[in-house]
Amino acid sequence: MKAHHPLLKAWNRFSPRKGSNILNGDEKLLEPYKGRSLVHQYSSFDSYIADPNFSQPEKAHMLHLGLIPVPFVGNLQSAKVFILMLNPGFSEVDYYSETHCSDFRSALVDSLRQRIHPNDFPMISLNPRFAWTGGYRYWSAKLDKVLMAACKHRRFSWTDALRFVSRNLACIELYPYHSRSFHLPASVKNSLLSAKLAKTYVHDVLVPKARSGAATIIVTRKGSEWDLPHHRNIVVYNSSESRAAHLTLNTSGGRKISEFLNLPVS
């Protein structure tokens, strides 16, 4: 996929490195806020667990810049369903995966570059090879009813259902950096180029697709921050829906996914 849009150009130029994976234009994250750091900069799983306070609950909101950012995942060119979220979550297995599994780390970089391999799983969080990762556990559970509908009505195996959904679904994160929970001061959030690029891409590329009927947009987190227009192909979860962000077939998001994947909802 050619990187024509500024979002794709920026992440195509980005080079992951140990300890501080930050997009040019997001340097505000590195400045202390009220005397405290907003980020962790561990270079590996070993350096993470070497910190005696590595998993202290009060640090749950800090961003892990030692991990490769995830601004998006899936094939942005060909996906029909786009789920907009807040930021990638975090668990200890994320450091372990990137440190000790070169295949997984390469898949993350390929996703950033939008290097989509034939017959692969563009939504790498649905790839059975990475079934032990936090991303797989999250998305396979979140989409389990959609996956089961694909198995039942298209007579797919579970792997075939994963591949089918993976090829048709993509996720875009408003903020691309991992954290266990998310909180940034407004002054910092509003300065981040990564968030501005994500919003611009959605408005420039995805909203026209939704209006034409070629795609649907489902906003499960922080709907107000995406500032999207009203349209039948744009689903924005309200505050109560966004707490769990379910995508089961009895939710507005799950029903819209089923519609665009030509799956029945019952």
PDB file of C-alpha atoms in Angstrom:
ATOM      1  CA  MET A   1       0.000   0.000   0.000  1.00  0.00           C
ATOM      2  CA  LYS A   2       1.440   3.359  -1.003  1.00  0.00           C
ATOM      3  CA  ALA A   3       1.826   5.807   1.853  1.00  0.00           C
ATOM      4  CA  HIS A   4       0.065   8.808   0.324  1.00  0.00           C
ATOM      5  CA  HIS A   5      -1.730  10.095   3.403  1.00  0.00           C
ATOM      6  CA  PRO A   6       0.320  11.975   6.039  1.00  0.00           C
ATOM      7  CA  LEU A   7      -0.638   9.360   8.647  1.00  0.00           C
ATOM      8  CA  LEU A   8       0.855   6.554   6.573  1.00  0.00           C
ATOM      9  CA  LYS A   9       3.874   8.607   5.541  1.00  0.00           C
ATOM     10  CA  ALA A  10       4.682   9.474   9.147  1.00  0.00           C
ATOM     11  CA  TRP A  11       4.513   5.892  10.393  1.00  0.00           C
ATOM     12  CA  ASN A  12       6.283   4.543   7.313  1.00  0.00           C
ATOM     13  CA  ARG A  13       9.247   6.785   8.200  1.00  0.00           C
ATOM     14  CA  PHE A  14       9.132   5.784  11.860  1.00  0.00           C
ATOM     15  CA  SER A  15      11.969   3.494  12.982  1.00  0.00           C
ATOM     16  CA  PRO A  16      11.398   1.490  16.180  1.00  0.00           C
ATOM     17  CA  ARG A  17      14.272   1.591  18.628  1.00  0.00           C
ATOM     18  CA  LYS A  18      14.934   0.340  22.111  1.00  0.00           C
ATOM     19  CA  GLY A  19      13.700   2.428  25.005  1.00  0.00           C
ATOM     20  CA  SER A  20      12.010   5.404  23.346  1.00  0.00           C
ATOM     21  CA  ASN A  21       9.588   4.696  20.523  1.00  0.00           C
ATOM     22  CA  ILE A  22       8.039   8.068  19.891  1.00  0.00           C
ATOM     23  CA  LEU A  23       6.794   9.649  16.696  1.00  0.00           C
ATOM     24  CA  ASN A  24       8.396  12.932  15.705  1.00  0.00           C
ATOM     25  CA  GLY A  25       5.902  15.547  16.785  1.00  0.00           C
ATOM     26  CA  ASP A  26       4.998  13.824  20.059  1.00  0.00           C
ATOM     27  CA  GLU A  27       7.947  15.142  22.051  1.00  0.00           C
ATOM     28  CA  LYS A  28       5.634  16.815  24.568  1.00  0.00           C
ATOM     29  CA  LEU A  29       5.235  13.367  26.126  1.00  0.00           C
ATOM     30  CA  LEU A  30       8.849  13.469  27.266  1.00  0.00           C
ATOM     31  CA  GLU A  31       8.421  16.671  29.287  1.00  0.00           C
ATOM     32  CA  PRO A  32       7.602  16.234  32.986  1.00  0.00           C
ATOM     33  CA  TYR A  33       4.077  17.251  33.937  1.00  0.00           C
ATOM     34  CA  LYS A  34       3.802  18.790  37.391  1.00  0.00           C
ATOM     35  CA  GLY A  35       7.204  17.322  38.170  1.00  0.00           C
ATOM     36  CA  ARG A  36       6.284  13.769  37.171  1.00  0.00           C
ATOM     37  CA  SER A  37       7.085  11.731  34.094  1.00  0.00           C
ATOM     38  CA  LEU A  38       4.220  10.650  31.871  1.00  0.00           C
ATOM     39  CA  VAL A  39       6.113   7.723  30.363  1.00  0.00           C
ATOM     40  CA  HIS A  40       8.135   4.571  30.965  1.00  0.00           C
ATOM     41  CA  GLN A  41      11.133   3.947  28.720  1.00  0.00           C
ATOM     42  CA  TYR A  42      12.122   0.333  29.386  1.00  0.00           C
ATOM     43  CA  SER A  43      14.202  -1.193  26.606  1.00  0.00           C
ATOM     44  CA  SER A  44      13.243  -4.853  27.112  1.00  0.00           C
ATOM     45  CA  PHE A  45      11.312  -7.312  29.263  1.00  0.00           C
ATOM     46  CA  ASP A  46      14.360  -7.753  31.481  1.00  0.00           C
ATOM     47  CA  SER A  47      14.753  -4.007  32.048  1.00  0.00           C
ATOM     48  CA  TYR A  48      11.033  -3.790  32.796  1.00  0.00           C
ATOM     49  CA  ILE A  49      11.046  -6.419  35.539  1.00  0.00           C
ATOM     50  CA  ALA A  50      14.377  -5.094  36.872  1.00  0.00           C
ATOM     51  CA  ASP A  51      12.514  -2.007  38.068  1.00  0.00           C
ATOM     52  CA  PRO A  52      11.452  -2.817  41.659  1.00  0.00           C
ATOM     53  CA  ASN A  53       8.265  -0.791  41.054  1.00  0.00           C
ATOM     54  CA  PHE A  54       7.639  -2.188  37.580  1.00  0.00           C
ATOM     55  CA  SER A  55       3.939  -2.978  38.089  1.00  0.00           C
ATOM     56  CA  GLN A  56       3.000  -0.465  40.759  1.00  0.00           C
ATOM     57  CA  PRO A  57      -0.739   0.350  40.396  1.00  0.00           C
ATOM     58  CA  GLU A  58      -0.244   4.106  40.733  1.00  0.00           C
ATOM     59  CA  LYS A  59       1.842   4.022  37.547  1.00  0.00           C
ATOM     60  CA  ALA A  60      -0.881   2.320  35.507  1.00  0.00           C
ATOM     61  CA  HIS A  61      -1.597   5.409  33.400  1.00  0.00           C
ATOM     62  CA  MET A  62       2.024   5.893  32.288  1.00  0.00           C
ATOM     63  CA  LEU A  63       2.760   5.250  28.614  1.00  0.00           C
ATOM     64  CA  HIS A  64       5.232   2.511  27.681  1.00  0.00           C
ATOM     65  CA  LEU A  65       7.511   4.037  25.050  1.00  0.00           C
ATOM     66  CA  GLY A  66       9.750   0.978  25.101  1.00  0.00           C
ATOM     67  CA  LEU A  67       7.052  -0.854  23.153  1.00  0.00           C
ATOM     68  CA  ILE A  68       6.351  -0.362  19.453  1.00  0.00           C
ATOM     69  CA  PRO A  69       3.416   2.029  19.075  1.00  0.00           C
ATOM     70  CA  VAL A  70       0.221   0.702  17.492  1.00  0.00           C
ATOM     71  CA  PRO A  71      -1.469   3.595  15.654  1.00  0.00           C
ATOM     72  CA  PHE A  72      -3.443   1.128  13.555  1.00  0.00           C
ATOM     73  CA  VAL A  73      -3.687  -2.555  12.756  1.00  0.00           C
ATOM     74  CA  GLY A  74      -5.288  -4.283   9.776  1.00  0.00           C
ATOM     75  CA  ASN A  75      -5.317  -3.497   6.067  1.00  0.00           C
ATOM     76  CA  LEU A  76      -6.346   0.163   5.910  1.00  0.00           C
ATOM     77  CA  GLN A  77      -6.788   0.021   2.154  1.00  0.00           C
ATOM     78  CA  SER A  78      -9.177  -2.904   1.872  1.00  0.00           C
ATOM     79  CA  ALA A  79     -10.921  -3.210   5.255  1.00  0.00           C
ATOM     80  CA  LYS A  80     -14.672  -2.663   5.361  1.00  0.00           C
ATOM     81  CA  VAL A  81     -15.008  -2.257   9.123  1.00  0.00           C
ATOM     82  CA  PHE A  82     -12.970   0.317  11.055  1.00  0.00           C
ATOM     83  CA  ILE A  83     -13.031   0.319  14.831  1.00  0.00           C
ATOM     84  CA  LEU A  84     -11.789   3.512  16.463  1.00  0.00           C
ATOM     85  CA  MET A  85     -10.360   3.185  19.956  1.00  0.00           C
ATOM     86  CA  LEU A  86      -8.435   5.225  22.500  1.00  0.00           C
ATOM     87  CA  ASN A  87      -5.005   3.585  22.883  1.00  0.00           C
ATOM     88  CA  PRO A  88      -3.428   0.121  22.985  1.00  0.00           C
ATOM     89  CA  GLY A  89      -3.680  -1.601  26.335  1.00  0.00           C
ATOM     90  CA  PHE A  90      -0.785  -3.058  28.254  1.00  0.00           C
ATOM     91  CA  SER A  91       0.251  -6.245  30.016  1.00  0.00           C
ATOM     92  CA  GLU A  92       3.630  -7.702  30.890  1.00  0.00           C
ATOM     93  CA  VAL A  93       3.415 -10.116  27.983  1.00  0.00           C
ATOM     94  CA  ASP A  94       3.777  -7.143  25.604  1.00  0.00           C
ATOM     95  CA  TYR A  95       7.403  -6.629  26.653  1.00  0.00           C
ATOM     96  CA  TYR A  96       8.072 -10.347  26.628  1.00  0.00           C
ATOM     97  CA  SER A  97       6.568 -10.717  23.141  1.00  0.00           C
ATOM     98  CA  GLU A  98       8.602  -7.943  21.581  1.00  0.00           C
ATOM     99  CA  THR A  99      11.804  -8.970  23.350  1.00  0.00           C
ATOM    100  CA  HIS A 100      11.677 -12.721  22.757  1.00  0.00           C
ATOM    101  CA  CYS A 101       9.553 -13.253  19.628  1.00  0.00           C
ATOM    102  CA  SER A 102      11.177 -11.793  16.528  1.00  0.00           C
ATOM    103  CA  ASP A 103       8.262 -12.936  14.338  1.00  0.00           C
ATOM    104  CA  PHE A 104       5.814 -10.926  16.402  1.00  0.00           C
ATOM    105  CA  ARG A 105       8.023  -7.844  16.463  1.00  0.00           C
ATOM    106  CA  SER A 106       8.438  -8.079  12.669  1.00  0.00           C
ATOM    107  CA  ALA A 107       4.669  -8.357  12.279  1.00  0.00           C
ATOM    108  CA  LEU A 108       4.210  -5.166  14.296  1.00  0.00           C
ATOM    109  CA  VAL A 109       6.685  -3.313  12.080  1.00  0.00           C
ATOM    110  CA  ASP A 110       5.065  -4.696   8.911  1.00  0.00           C
ATOM    111  CA  SER A 111       1.726  -3.410  10.188  1.00  0.00           C
ATOM    112  CA  LEU A 112       3.203   0.063  10.683  1.00  0.00           C
ATOM    113  CA  ARG A 113       4.525  -0.037   7.122  1.00  0.00           C
ATOM    114  CA  GLN A 114       1.240  -1.541   5.853  1.00  0.00           C
ATOM    115  CA  ARG A 115       3.190  -4.398   4.312  1.00  0.00           C
ATOM    116  CA  ILE A 116       0.316  -6.826   3.908  1.00  0.00           C
ATOM    117  CA  HIS A 117       1.368 -10.320   2.884  1.00  0.00           C
ATOM    118  CA  PRO A 118      -0.897 -12.490   0.681  1.00  0.00           C
ATOM    119  CA  ASN A 119      -2.897 -15.143   2.537  1.00  0.00           C
ATOM    120  CA  ASP A 120      -1.871 -13.656   5.861  1.00  0.00           C
ATOM    121  CA  PHE A 121      -3.834 -12.082   8.730  1.00  0.00           C
ATOM    122  CA  PRO A 122      -3.683  -8.281   8.204  1.00  0.00           C
ATOM    123  CA  MET A 123      -5.276  -7.776  11.618  1.00  0.00           C
ATOM    124  CA  ILE A 124      -2.328  -9.393  13.360  1.00  0.00           C
ATOM    125  CA  SER A 125      -4.216  -9.557  16.653  1.00  0.00           C
ATOM    126  CA  LEU A 126      -6.368 -12.278  15.053  1.00  0.00           C
ATOM    127  CA  ASN A 127      -3.421 -14.337  13.786  1.00  0.00           C
ATOM    128  CA  PRO A 128      -3.376 -17.830  15.378  1.00  0.00           C
ATOM    129  CA  ARG A 129       0.436 -17.695  15.409  1.00  0.00           C
ATOM    130  CA  PHE A 130       0.141 -14.990  18.048  1.00  0.00           C
ATOM    131  CA  ALA A 131      -2.675 -16.580  20.042  1.00  0.00           C
ATOM    132  CA  TRP A 132      -0.603 -16.255  23.223  1.00  0.00           C
ATOM    133  CA  THR A 133      -0.450 -12.433  23.023  1.00  0.00           C
ATOM    134  CA  GLY A 134      -2.644  -9.971  24.865  1.00  0.00           C
ATOM    135  CA  GLY A 135      -3.868  -8.543  21.577  1.00  0.00           C
ATOM    136  CA  TYR A 136      -5.194 -11.910  20.392  1.00  0.00           C
ATOM    137  CA  ARG A 137      -6.886 -12.623  23.691  1.00  0.00           C
ATOM    138  CA  TYR A 138      -8.565  -9.218  23.631  1.00  0.00           C
ATOM    139  CA  TRP A 139      -9.786  -9.213  20.030  1.00  0.00           C
ATOM    140  CA  SER A 140     -10.763 -12.878  19.761  1.00  0.00           C
ATOM    141  CA  ALA A 141     -12.917 -12.415  22.876  1.00  0.00           C
ATOM    142  CA  LYS A 142     -14.290  -9.059  21.716  1.00  0.00           C
ATOM    143  CA  LEU A 143     -15.272 -10.505  18.334  1.00  0.00           C
ATOM    144  CA  ASP A 144     -16.176 -14.023  19.406  1.00  0.00           C
ATOM    145  CA  LYS A 145     -19.856 -13.728  18.447  1.00  0.00           C
ATOM    146  CA  VAL A 146     -18.945 -12.338  15.004  1.00  0.00           C
ATOM    147  CA  LEU A 147     -16.423 -15.135  14.539  1.00  0.00           C
ATOM    148  CA  MET A 148     -18.938 -17.771  15.568  1.00  0.00           C
ATOM    149  CA  ALA A 149     -21.487 -16.321  13.130  1.00  0.00           C
ATOM    150  CA  ALA A 150     -18.899 -16.651  10.353  1.00  0.00           C
ATOM    151  CA  CYS A 151     -18.274 -20.275  11.339  1.00  0.00           C
ATOM    152  CA  LYS A 152     -21.975 -21.084  11.401  1.00  0.00           C
ATOM    153  CA  HIS A 153     -23.259 -19.257   8.341  1.00  0.00           C
ATOM    154  CA  ARG A 154     -20.237 -19.560   6.058  1.00  0.00           C
ATOM    155  CA  ARG A 155     -19.227 -22.963   7.371  1.00  0.00           C
ATOM    156  CA  PHE A 156     -15.764 -21.702   8.231  1.00  0.00           C
ATOM    157  CA  SER A 157     -13.340 -23.342  10.590  1.00  0.00           C
ATOM    158  CA  TRP A 158     -12.275 -21.095  13.471  1.00  0.00           C
ATOM    159  CA  THR A 159      -9.006 -20.329  11.667  1.00  0.00           C
ATOM    160  CA  ASP A 160     -10.866 -19.471   8.457  1.00  0.00           C
ATOM    161  CA  ALA A 161     -13.202 -17.193  10.433  1.00  0.00           C
ATOM    162  CA  LEU A 162     -10.206 -15.446  12.004  1.00  0.00           C
ATOM    163  CA  ARG A 163      -8.678 -14.941   8.550  1.00  0.00           C
ATOM    164  CA  PHE A 164     -11.965 -13.671   7.078  1.00  0.00           C
ATOM    165  CA  VAL A 165     -12.529 -11.098   9.829  1.00  0.00           C
ATOM    166  CA  SER A 166      -8.839 -10.164   9.862  1.00  0.00           C
ATOM    167  CA  ARG A 167      -9.000  -9.270   6.173  1.00  0.00           C
ATOM    168  CA  ASN A 168     -12.079  -7.109   6.569  1.00  0.00           C
ATOM    169  CA  LEU A 169     -11.498  -5.308   9.841  1.00  0.00           C
ATOM    170  CA  ALA A 170      -9.004  -2.680  10.966  1.00  0.00           C
ATOM    171  CA  CYS A 171      -8.508  -0.702  14.152  1.00  0.00           C
ATOM    172  CA  ILE A 172      -7.205   2.843  14.546  1.00  0.00           C
ATOM    173  CA  GLU A 173      -6.027   4.132  17.910  1.00  0.00           C
ATOM    174  CA  LEU A 174      -6.370   7.820  18.752  1.00  0.00           C
ATOM    175  CA  TYR A 175      -3.196   7.623  20.835  1.00  0.00           C
ATOM    176  CA  PRO A 176      -0.743   4.913  19.685  1.00  0.00           C
ATOM    177  CA  TYR A 177       1.188   4.286  22.911  1.00  0.00           C
ATOM    178  CA  HIS A 178       0.533   1.403  25.300  1.00  0.00           C
ATOM    179  CA  SER A 179      -0.752   1.878  28.850  1.00  0.00           C
ATOM    180  CA  ARG A 180      -2.666  -0.178  31.392  1.00  0.00           C
ATOM    181  CA  SER A 181      -5.105   2.705  31.837  1.00  0.00           C
ATOM    182  CA  PHE A 182      -5.140   6.020  30.006  1.00  0.00           C
ATOM    183  CA  HIS A 183      -4.904   9.558  31.263  1.00  0.00           C
ATOM    184  CA  LEU A 184      -3.036  12.460  29.717  1.00  0.00           C
ATOM    185  CA  PRO A 185      -3.411  16.153  30.513  1.00  0.00           C
ATOM    186  CA  ALA A 186      -5.392  18.011  27.858  1.00  0.00           C
ATOM    187  CA  SER A 187      -2.435  20.258  27.094  1.00  0.00           C
ATOM    188  CA  VAL A 188      -0.346  17.198  26.223  1.00  0.00           C
ATOM    189  CA  LYS A 189      -3.061  15.357  24.288  1.00  0.00           C
ATOM    190  CA  ASN A 190      -3.789  18.408  22.173  1.00  0.00           C
ATOM    191  CA  SER A 191      -0.134  18.748  21.189  1.00  0.00           C
ATOM    192  CA  LEU A 192       0.406  15.211  19.850  1.00  0.00           C
ATOM    193  CA  LEU A 193       0.942  14.910  16.113  1.00  0.00           C
ATOM    194  CA  SER A 194       0.052  11.205  16.218  1.00  0.00           C
ATOM    195  CA  ALA A 195      -3.490  11.972  17.410  1.00  0.00           C
ATOM    196  CA  LYS A 196      -3.926  14.770  14.875  1.00  0.00           C
ATOM    197  CA  LEU A 197      -2.845  12.436  12.062  1.00  0.00           C
ATOM    198  CA  ALA A 198      -5.246   9.710  13.201  1.00  0.00           C
ATOM    199  CA  LYS A 199      -8.176  12.134  13.273  1.00  0.00           C
ATOM    200  CA  THR A 200      -7.227  13.610   9.907  1.00  0.00           C
ATOM    201  CA  TYR A 201      -7.035  10.174   8.305  1.00  0.00           C
ATOM    202  CA  VAL A 202     -10.443   9.227   9.634  1.00  0.00           C
ATOM    203  CA  HIS A 203     -12.021  12.446   8.347  1.00  0.00           C
ATOM    204  CA  ASP A 204     -10.144  12.524   5.027  1.00  0.00           C
ATOM    205  CA  VAL A 205     -10.365   8.850   4.083  1.00  0.00           C
ATOM    206  CA  LEU A 206     -12.794   6.876   6.207  1.00  0.00           C
ATOM    207  CA  VAL A 207     -15.725   9.280   6.499  1.00  0.00           C
ATOM    208  CA  PRO A 208     -16.076   9.522   2.681  1.00  0.00           C
ATOM    209  CA  LYS A 209     -15.945   5.712   2.510  1.00  0.00           C
ATOM    210  CA  ALA A 210     -18.661   5.440   5.132  1.00  0.00           C
ATOM    211  CA  ARG A 211     -20.836   7.967   3.331  1.00  0.00           C
ATOM    212  CA  SER A 212     -20.470   6.058   0.061  1.00  0.00           C
ATOM    213  CA  GLY A 213     -21.367   2.758   1.710  1.00  0.00           C
ATOM    214  CA  ALA A 214     -17.920   1.227   1.150  1.00  0.00           C
ATOM    215  CA  ALA A 215     -17.072   1.026   4.866  1.00  0.00           C
ATOM    216  CA  THR A 216     -18.433   1.457   8.347  1.00  0.00           C
ATOM    217  CA  ILE A 217     -16.846   3.264  11.292  1.00  0.00           C
ATOM    218  CA  ILE A 218     -17.480   2.073  14.842  1.00  0.00           C
ATOM    219  CA  VAL A 219     -16.201   4.306  17.637  1.00  0.00           C
ATOM    220  CA  THR A 220     -15.992   2.334  20.854  1.00  0.00           C
ATOM    221  CA  ARG A 221     -13.881   4.742  22.915  1.00  0.00           C
ATOM    222  CA  LYS A 222     -13.969   8.525  23.411  1.00  0.00           C
ATOM    223  CA  GLY A 223     -16.491   9.181  20.670  1.00  0.00           C
ATOM    224  CA  SER A 224     -16.530  12.935  21.294  1.00  0.00           C
ATOM    225  CA  GLU A 225     -12.782  13.248  20.645  1.00  0.00           C
ATOM    226  CA  TRP A 226     -13.136  11.864  17.106  1.00  0.00           C
ATOM    227  CA  ASP A 227     -15.719  14.570  16.241  1.00  0.00           C
ATOM    228  CA  LEU A 228     -17.504  12.542  13.579  1.00  0.00           C
ATOM    229  CA  PRO A 229     -20.636  13.457  11.613  1.00  0.00           C
ATOM    230  CA  HIS A 230     -23.926  11.625  11.985  1.00  0.00           C
ATOM    231  CA  HIS A 231     -24.416   8.908   9.387  1.00  0.00           C
ATOM    232  CA  ARG A 232     -26.031   5.481   9.283  1.00  0.00           C
ATOM    233  CA  ASN A 233     -22.603   3.900   8.646  1.00  0.00           C
ATOM    234  CA  ILE A 234     -20.943   5.680  11.575  1.00  0.00           C
ATOM    235  CA  VAL A 235     -21.676   4.178  14.989  1.00  0.00           C
ATOM    236  CA  VAL A 236     -20.501   6.131  18.035  1.00  0.00           C
ATOM    237  CA  TYR A 237     -20.852   4.421  21.411  1.00  0.00           C
ATOM    238  CA  ASN A 238     -22.220   6.540  24.222  1.00  0.00           C
ATOM    239  CA  SER A 239     -20.480   6.708  27.597  1.00  0.00           C
ATOM    240  CA  SER A 240     -22.271   3.685  29.055  1.00  0.00           C
ATOM    241  CA  GLU A 241     -21.650   1.561  25.928  1.00  0.00           C
ATOM    242  CA  SER A 242     -17.978   2.524  25.794  1.00  0.00           C
ATOM    243  CA  ARG A 243     -17.212   1.190  29.272  1.00  0.00           C
ATOM    244  CA  ALA A 244     -17.247  -2.402  28.055  1.00  0.00           C
ATOM    245  CA  ALA A 245     -17.174  -1.596  24.324  1.00  0.00           C
ATOM    246  CA  HIS A 246     -18.952  -4.840  23.470  1.00  0.00           C
ATOM    247  CA  LEU A 247     -19.211  -5.945  19.842  1.00  0.00           C
ATOM    248  CA  THR A 248     -21.706  -8.753  20.321  1.00  0.00           C
ATOM    249  CA  LEU A 249     -24.477  -9.172  17.778  1.00  0.00           C
ATOM    250  CA  ASN A 250     -27.040  -7.425  19.983  1.00  0.00           C
ATOM    251  CA  THR A 251     -25.007  -4.199  20.073  1.00  0.00           C
ATOM    252  CA  SER A 252     -25.097  -1.417  17.494  1.00  0.00           C
ATOM    253  CA  GLY A 253     -21.443  -2.030  16.668  1.00  0.00           C
ATOM    254  CA  GLY A 254     -21.802  -5.796  16.353  1.00  0.00           C
ATOM    255  CA  ARG A 255     -24.866  -5.468  14.136  1.00  0.00           C
ATOM    256  CA  LYS A 256     -23.052  -3.047  11.852  1.00  0.00           C
ATOM    257  CA  ILE A 257     -20.053  -5.403  11.589  1.00  0.00           C
ATOM    258  CA  SER A 258     -22.399  -8.240  10.645  1.00  0.00           C
ATOM    259  CA  GLU A 259     -24.082  -6.066   8.023  1.00  0.00           C
ATOM    260  CA  PHE A 260     -20.802  -5.208   6.316  1.00  0.00           C
ATOM    261  CA  LEU A 261     -19.517  -8.776   6.495  1.00  0.00           C
ATOM    262  CA  ASN A 262     -22.828 -10.125   5.170  1.00  0.00           C
ATOM    263  CA  LEU A 263     -23.481 -12.160   8.282  1.00  0.00           C
ATOM    264  CA  PRO A 264     -26.918 -12.630   9.859  1.00  0.00           C
ATOM    265  CA  VAL A 265     -27.363 -11.280  13.384  1.00  0.00           C
ATOM    266  CA  SER A 266     -29.243 -14.318  14.672  1.00  0.00           C
TER     267      SER A 266
END
